[in-house]
GROMACS .gro file of C-alpha atoms in nm:
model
  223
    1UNK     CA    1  -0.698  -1.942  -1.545
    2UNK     CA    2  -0.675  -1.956  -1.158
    3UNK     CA    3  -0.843  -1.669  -1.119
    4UNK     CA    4  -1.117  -1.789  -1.351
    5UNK     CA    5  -1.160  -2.115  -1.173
    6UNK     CA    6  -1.231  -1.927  -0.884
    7UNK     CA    7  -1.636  -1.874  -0.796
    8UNK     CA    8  -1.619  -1.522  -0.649
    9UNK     CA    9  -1.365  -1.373  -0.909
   10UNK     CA   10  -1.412  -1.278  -1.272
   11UNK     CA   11  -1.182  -1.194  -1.507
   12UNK     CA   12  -1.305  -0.897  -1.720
   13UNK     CA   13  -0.981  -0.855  -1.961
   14UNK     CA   14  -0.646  -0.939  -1.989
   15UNK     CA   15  -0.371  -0.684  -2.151
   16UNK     CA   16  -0.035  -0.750  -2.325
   17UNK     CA   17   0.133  -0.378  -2.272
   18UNK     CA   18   0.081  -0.112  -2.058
   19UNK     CA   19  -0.103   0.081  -2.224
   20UNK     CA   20  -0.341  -0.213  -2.305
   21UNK     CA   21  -0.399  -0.198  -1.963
   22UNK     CA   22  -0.462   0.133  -1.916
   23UNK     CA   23  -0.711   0.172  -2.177
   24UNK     CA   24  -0.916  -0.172  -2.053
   25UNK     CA   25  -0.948  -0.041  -1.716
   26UNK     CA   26  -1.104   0.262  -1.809
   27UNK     CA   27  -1.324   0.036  -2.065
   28UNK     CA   28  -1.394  -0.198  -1.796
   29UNK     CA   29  -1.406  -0.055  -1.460
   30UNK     CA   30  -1.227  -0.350  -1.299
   31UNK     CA   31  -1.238  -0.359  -0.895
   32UNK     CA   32  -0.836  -0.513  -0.933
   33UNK     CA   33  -0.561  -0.475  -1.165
   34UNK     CA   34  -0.295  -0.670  -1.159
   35UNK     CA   35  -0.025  -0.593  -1.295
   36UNK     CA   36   0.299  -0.673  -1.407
   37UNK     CA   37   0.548  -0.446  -1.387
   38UNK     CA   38   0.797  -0.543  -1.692
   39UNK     CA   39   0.589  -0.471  -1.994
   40UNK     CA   40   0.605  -0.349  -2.328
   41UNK     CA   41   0.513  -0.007  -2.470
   42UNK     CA   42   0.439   0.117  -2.090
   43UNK     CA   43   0.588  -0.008  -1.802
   44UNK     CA   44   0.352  -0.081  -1.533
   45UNK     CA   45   0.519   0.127  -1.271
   46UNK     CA   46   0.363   0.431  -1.553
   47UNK     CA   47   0.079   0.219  -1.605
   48UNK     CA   48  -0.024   0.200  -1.238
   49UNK     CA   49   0.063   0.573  -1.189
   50UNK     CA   50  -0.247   0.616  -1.509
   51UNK     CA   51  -0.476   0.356  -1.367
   52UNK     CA   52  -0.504   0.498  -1.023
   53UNK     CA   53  -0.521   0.898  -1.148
   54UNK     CA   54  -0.852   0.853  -1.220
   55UNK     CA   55  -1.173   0.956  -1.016
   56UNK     CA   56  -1.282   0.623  -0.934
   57UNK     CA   57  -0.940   0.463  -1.010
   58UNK     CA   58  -0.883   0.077  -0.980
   59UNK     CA   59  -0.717  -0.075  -0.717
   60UNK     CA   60  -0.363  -0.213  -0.839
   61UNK     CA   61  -0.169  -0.483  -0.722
   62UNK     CA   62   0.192  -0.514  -0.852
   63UNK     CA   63   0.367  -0.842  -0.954
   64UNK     CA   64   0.741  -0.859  -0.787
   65UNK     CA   65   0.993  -1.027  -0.649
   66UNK     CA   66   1.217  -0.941  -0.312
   67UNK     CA   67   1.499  -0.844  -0.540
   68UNK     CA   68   1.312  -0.576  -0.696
   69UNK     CA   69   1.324  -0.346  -0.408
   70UNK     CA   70   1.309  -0.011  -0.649
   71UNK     CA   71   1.046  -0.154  -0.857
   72UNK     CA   72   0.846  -0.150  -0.491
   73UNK     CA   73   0.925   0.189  -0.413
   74UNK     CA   74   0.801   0.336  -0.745
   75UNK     CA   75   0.486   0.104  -0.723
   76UNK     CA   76   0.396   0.285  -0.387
   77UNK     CA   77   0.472   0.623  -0.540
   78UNK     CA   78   0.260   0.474  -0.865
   79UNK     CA   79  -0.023   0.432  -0.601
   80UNK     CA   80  -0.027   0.068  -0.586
   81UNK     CA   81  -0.268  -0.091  -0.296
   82UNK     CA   82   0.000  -0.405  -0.257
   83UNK     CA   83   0.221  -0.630  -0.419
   84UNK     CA   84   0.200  -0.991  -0.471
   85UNK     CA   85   0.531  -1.200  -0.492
   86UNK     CA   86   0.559  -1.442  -0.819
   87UNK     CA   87   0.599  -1.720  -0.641
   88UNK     CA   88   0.318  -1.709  -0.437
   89UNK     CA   89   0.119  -2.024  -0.330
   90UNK     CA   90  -0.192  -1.957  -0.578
   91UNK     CA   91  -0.429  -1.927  -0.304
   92UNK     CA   92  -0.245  -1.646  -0.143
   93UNK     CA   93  -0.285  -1.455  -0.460
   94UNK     CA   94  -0.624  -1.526  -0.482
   95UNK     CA   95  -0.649  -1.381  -0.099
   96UNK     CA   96  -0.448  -1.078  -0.159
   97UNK     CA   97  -0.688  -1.020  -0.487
   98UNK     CA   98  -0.962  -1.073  -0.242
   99UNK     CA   99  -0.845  -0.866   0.059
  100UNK     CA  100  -0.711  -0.539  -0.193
  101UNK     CA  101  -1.087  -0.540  -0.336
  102UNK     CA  102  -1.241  -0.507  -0.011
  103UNK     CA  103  -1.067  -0.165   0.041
  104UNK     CA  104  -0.780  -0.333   0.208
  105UNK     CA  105  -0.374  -0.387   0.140
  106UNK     CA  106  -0.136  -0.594   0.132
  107UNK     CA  107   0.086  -0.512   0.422
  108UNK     CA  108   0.087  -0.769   0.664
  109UNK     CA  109   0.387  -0.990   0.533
  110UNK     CA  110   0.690  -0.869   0.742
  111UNK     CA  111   0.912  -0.828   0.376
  112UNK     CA  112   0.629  -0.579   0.289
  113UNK     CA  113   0.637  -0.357   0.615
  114UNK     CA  114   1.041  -0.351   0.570
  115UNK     CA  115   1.017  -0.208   0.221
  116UNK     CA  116   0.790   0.028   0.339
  117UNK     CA  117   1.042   0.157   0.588
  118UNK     CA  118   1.247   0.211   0.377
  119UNK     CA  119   1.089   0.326   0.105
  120UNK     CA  120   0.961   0.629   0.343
  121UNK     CA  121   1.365   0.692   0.425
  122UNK     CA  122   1.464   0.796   0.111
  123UNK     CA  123   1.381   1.128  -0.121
  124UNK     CA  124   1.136   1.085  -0.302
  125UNK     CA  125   1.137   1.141  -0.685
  126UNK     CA  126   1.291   1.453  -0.802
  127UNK     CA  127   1.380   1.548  -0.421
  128UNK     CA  128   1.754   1.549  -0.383
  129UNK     CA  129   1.918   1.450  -0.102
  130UNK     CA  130   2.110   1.601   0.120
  131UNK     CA  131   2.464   1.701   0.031
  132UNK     CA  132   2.701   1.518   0.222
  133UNK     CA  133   2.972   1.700   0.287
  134UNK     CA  134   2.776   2.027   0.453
  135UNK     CA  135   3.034   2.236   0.654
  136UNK     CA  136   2.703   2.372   0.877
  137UNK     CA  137   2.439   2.140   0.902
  138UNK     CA  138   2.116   2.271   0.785
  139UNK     CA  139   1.786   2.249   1.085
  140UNK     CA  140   1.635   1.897   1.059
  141UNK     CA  141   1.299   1.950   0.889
  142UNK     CA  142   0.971   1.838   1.025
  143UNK     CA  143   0.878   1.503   0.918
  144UNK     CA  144   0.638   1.464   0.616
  145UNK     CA  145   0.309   1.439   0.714
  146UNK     CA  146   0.316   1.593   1.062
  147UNK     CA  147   0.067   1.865   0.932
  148UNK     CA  148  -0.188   1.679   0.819
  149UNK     CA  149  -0.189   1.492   1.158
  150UNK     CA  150  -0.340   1.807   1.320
  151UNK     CA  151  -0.660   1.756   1.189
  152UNK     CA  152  -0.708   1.407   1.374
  153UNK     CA  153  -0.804   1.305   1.709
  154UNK     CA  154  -0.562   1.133   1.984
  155UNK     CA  155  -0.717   0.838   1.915
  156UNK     CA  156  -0.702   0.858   1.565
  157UNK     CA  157  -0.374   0.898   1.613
  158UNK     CA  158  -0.290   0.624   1.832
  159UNK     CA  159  -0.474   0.404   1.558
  160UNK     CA  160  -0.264   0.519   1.290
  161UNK     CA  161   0.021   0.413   1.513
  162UNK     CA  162  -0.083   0.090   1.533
  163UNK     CA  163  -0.201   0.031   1.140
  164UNK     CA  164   0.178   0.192   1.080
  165UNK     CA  165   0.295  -0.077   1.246
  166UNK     CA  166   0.114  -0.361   1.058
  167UNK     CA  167  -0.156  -0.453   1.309
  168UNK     CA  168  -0.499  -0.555   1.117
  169UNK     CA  169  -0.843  -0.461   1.249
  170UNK     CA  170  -0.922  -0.707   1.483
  171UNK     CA  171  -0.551  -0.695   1.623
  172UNK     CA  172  -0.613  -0.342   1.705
  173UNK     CA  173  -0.893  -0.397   1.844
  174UNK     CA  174  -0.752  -0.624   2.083
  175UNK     CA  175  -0.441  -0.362   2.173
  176UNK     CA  176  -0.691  -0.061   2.257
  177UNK     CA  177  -1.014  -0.244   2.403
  178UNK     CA  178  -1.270  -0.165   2.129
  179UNK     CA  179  -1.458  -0.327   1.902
  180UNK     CA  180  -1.346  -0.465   1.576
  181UNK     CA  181  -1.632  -0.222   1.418
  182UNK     CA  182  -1.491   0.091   1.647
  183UNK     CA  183  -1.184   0.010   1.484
  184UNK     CA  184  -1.302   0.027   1.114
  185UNK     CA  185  -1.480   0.359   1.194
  186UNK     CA  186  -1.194   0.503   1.276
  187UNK     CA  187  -1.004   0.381   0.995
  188UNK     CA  188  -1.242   0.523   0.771
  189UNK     CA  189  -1.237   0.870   0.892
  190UNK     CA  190  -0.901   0.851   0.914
  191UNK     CA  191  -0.896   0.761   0.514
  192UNK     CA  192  -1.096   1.078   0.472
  193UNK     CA  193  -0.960   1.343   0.659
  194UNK     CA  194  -0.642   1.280   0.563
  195UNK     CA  195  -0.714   1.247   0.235
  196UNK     CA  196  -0.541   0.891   0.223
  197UNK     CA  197  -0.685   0.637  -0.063
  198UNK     CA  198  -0.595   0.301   0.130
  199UNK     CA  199  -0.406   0.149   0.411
  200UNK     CA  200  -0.076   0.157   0.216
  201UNK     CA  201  -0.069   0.554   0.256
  202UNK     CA  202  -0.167   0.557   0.608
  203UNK     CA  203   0.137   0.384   0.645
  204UNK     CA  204   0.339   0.555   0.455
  205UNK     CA  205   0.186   0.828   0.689
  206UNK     CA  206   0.221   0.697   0.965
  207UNK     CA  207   0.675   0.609   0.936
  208UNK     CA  208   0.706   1.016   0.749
  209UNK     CA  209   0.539   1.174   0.988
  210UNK     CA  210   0.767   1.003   1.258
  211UNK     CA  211   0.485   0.800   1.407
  212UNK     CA  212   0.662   0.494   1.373
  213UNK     CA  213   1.010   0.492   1.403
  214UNK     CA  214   1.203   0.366   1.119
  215UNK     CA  215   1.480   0.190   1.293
  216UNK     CA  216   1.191   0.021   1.531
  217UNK     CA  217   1.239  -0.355   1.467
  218UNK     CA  218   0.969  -0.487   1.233
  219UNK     CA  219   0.668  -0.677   1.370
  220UNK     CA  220   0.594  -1.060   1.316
  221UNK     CA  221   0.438  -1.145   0.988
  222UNK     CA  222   0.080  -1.206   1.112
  223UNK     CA  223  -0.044  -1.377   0.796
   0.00000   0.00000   0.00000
């Protein structure tokens, strides 16, 4: 109903499962899913993992709550663009519907950029960890990522820095002396040539492949 009410959002379906929702967003080609991520007959951590396989997937945004930490982690490895909390002030959803179908996410709350970090600190799923009683400790590996880093520029890099970090466009902008269009150049062909979907995996990106250190204290929300 709120989004309804709203002049420049439409609602183009509403599902009661999972799967519901699977199969209406490849009826309807939404822009933004939201989704919850208790449901029947599919979860929506599965759901979202369906929804954004596709070859022009949806963007997702989850519904959670801070207590749900794990639920967060397997939304990110789902491929979900951001997460809105369910107590939200209604006009922040409305935003973060807004800012995740303009390409963006949903990373600039401080809570967000800490479950991030840690998210990126643990194995992911079906990676074991480390044994912890190792009588020779085994040669640290190279962070995830680093590879793919090769491809980009300095200044790419020092931009991926700085969006691992939580700083928006205009914010980095302001840190580098360039223009707020500069900027979003450079995040776009950083989205392509490392093959990253949104802003959520070049942060990811950014805290495996050691970029951004995950013990660094976590910036000011900025909202």
């Amino acid at each position: 109903m709120v989004i309804t009410e709203a002049e420049d959002l439409e609602v183009v379906g509403e599902a009661g499962n999972g799967a519901e929702a699977v199969r209406l967003a490849e009826e309807l080609r939404p822009d933004v899913v939201v989704m919850d991520i208790r449901m029947p007959v599919l979860d929506g951590i599965e759901a979202t993992r369906r929804v954004t396989a596709g070859p022009s997937p949806a963007r997702v945004v989850v519904l959670t709550t801070f207590d749900e930490d794990e639920n967060v982690y397997a939304a990110l490895h789902a491929g979900a663009s951001g997460f809105l909390v369910k107590d939200m002030a209604l006009d922040d959803i409305l935003d973060a519907i807004r800012v995740v179908a303009a390409g963006e996410a949903l990373l600039s709350p401080s809570v967000t950029r800490r479950l991030i970090a840690e998210f990126t600190a643990r194995p992911a799923p079906g990676q074991a960890a480390a044994p912890a009683s190792a009588s020779v400790p085994a040669p640290a590996p190279a962070p995830a990522g680093v590879d793919r880093l090769a491809a980009i520029t300095d200044r790419e890099r020092e931009i991926l820095t700085l969006v691992g970090r939580g700083l928006a466009n205009p914010e980095i902008a302001t840190e580098l002396v360039l223009s707020p269009a500069t900027v979003k150049t450079y995040i776009t062909r950083l989205l392509t040539k490392l093959a990253a979907r949104d802003r959520v995996q070049l942060v990811i990106l950014a805290y495996e492949s050691g970029l951004v250190p995950l013990a660094a204290d976590a910036p000011k929300d900025r909202r």
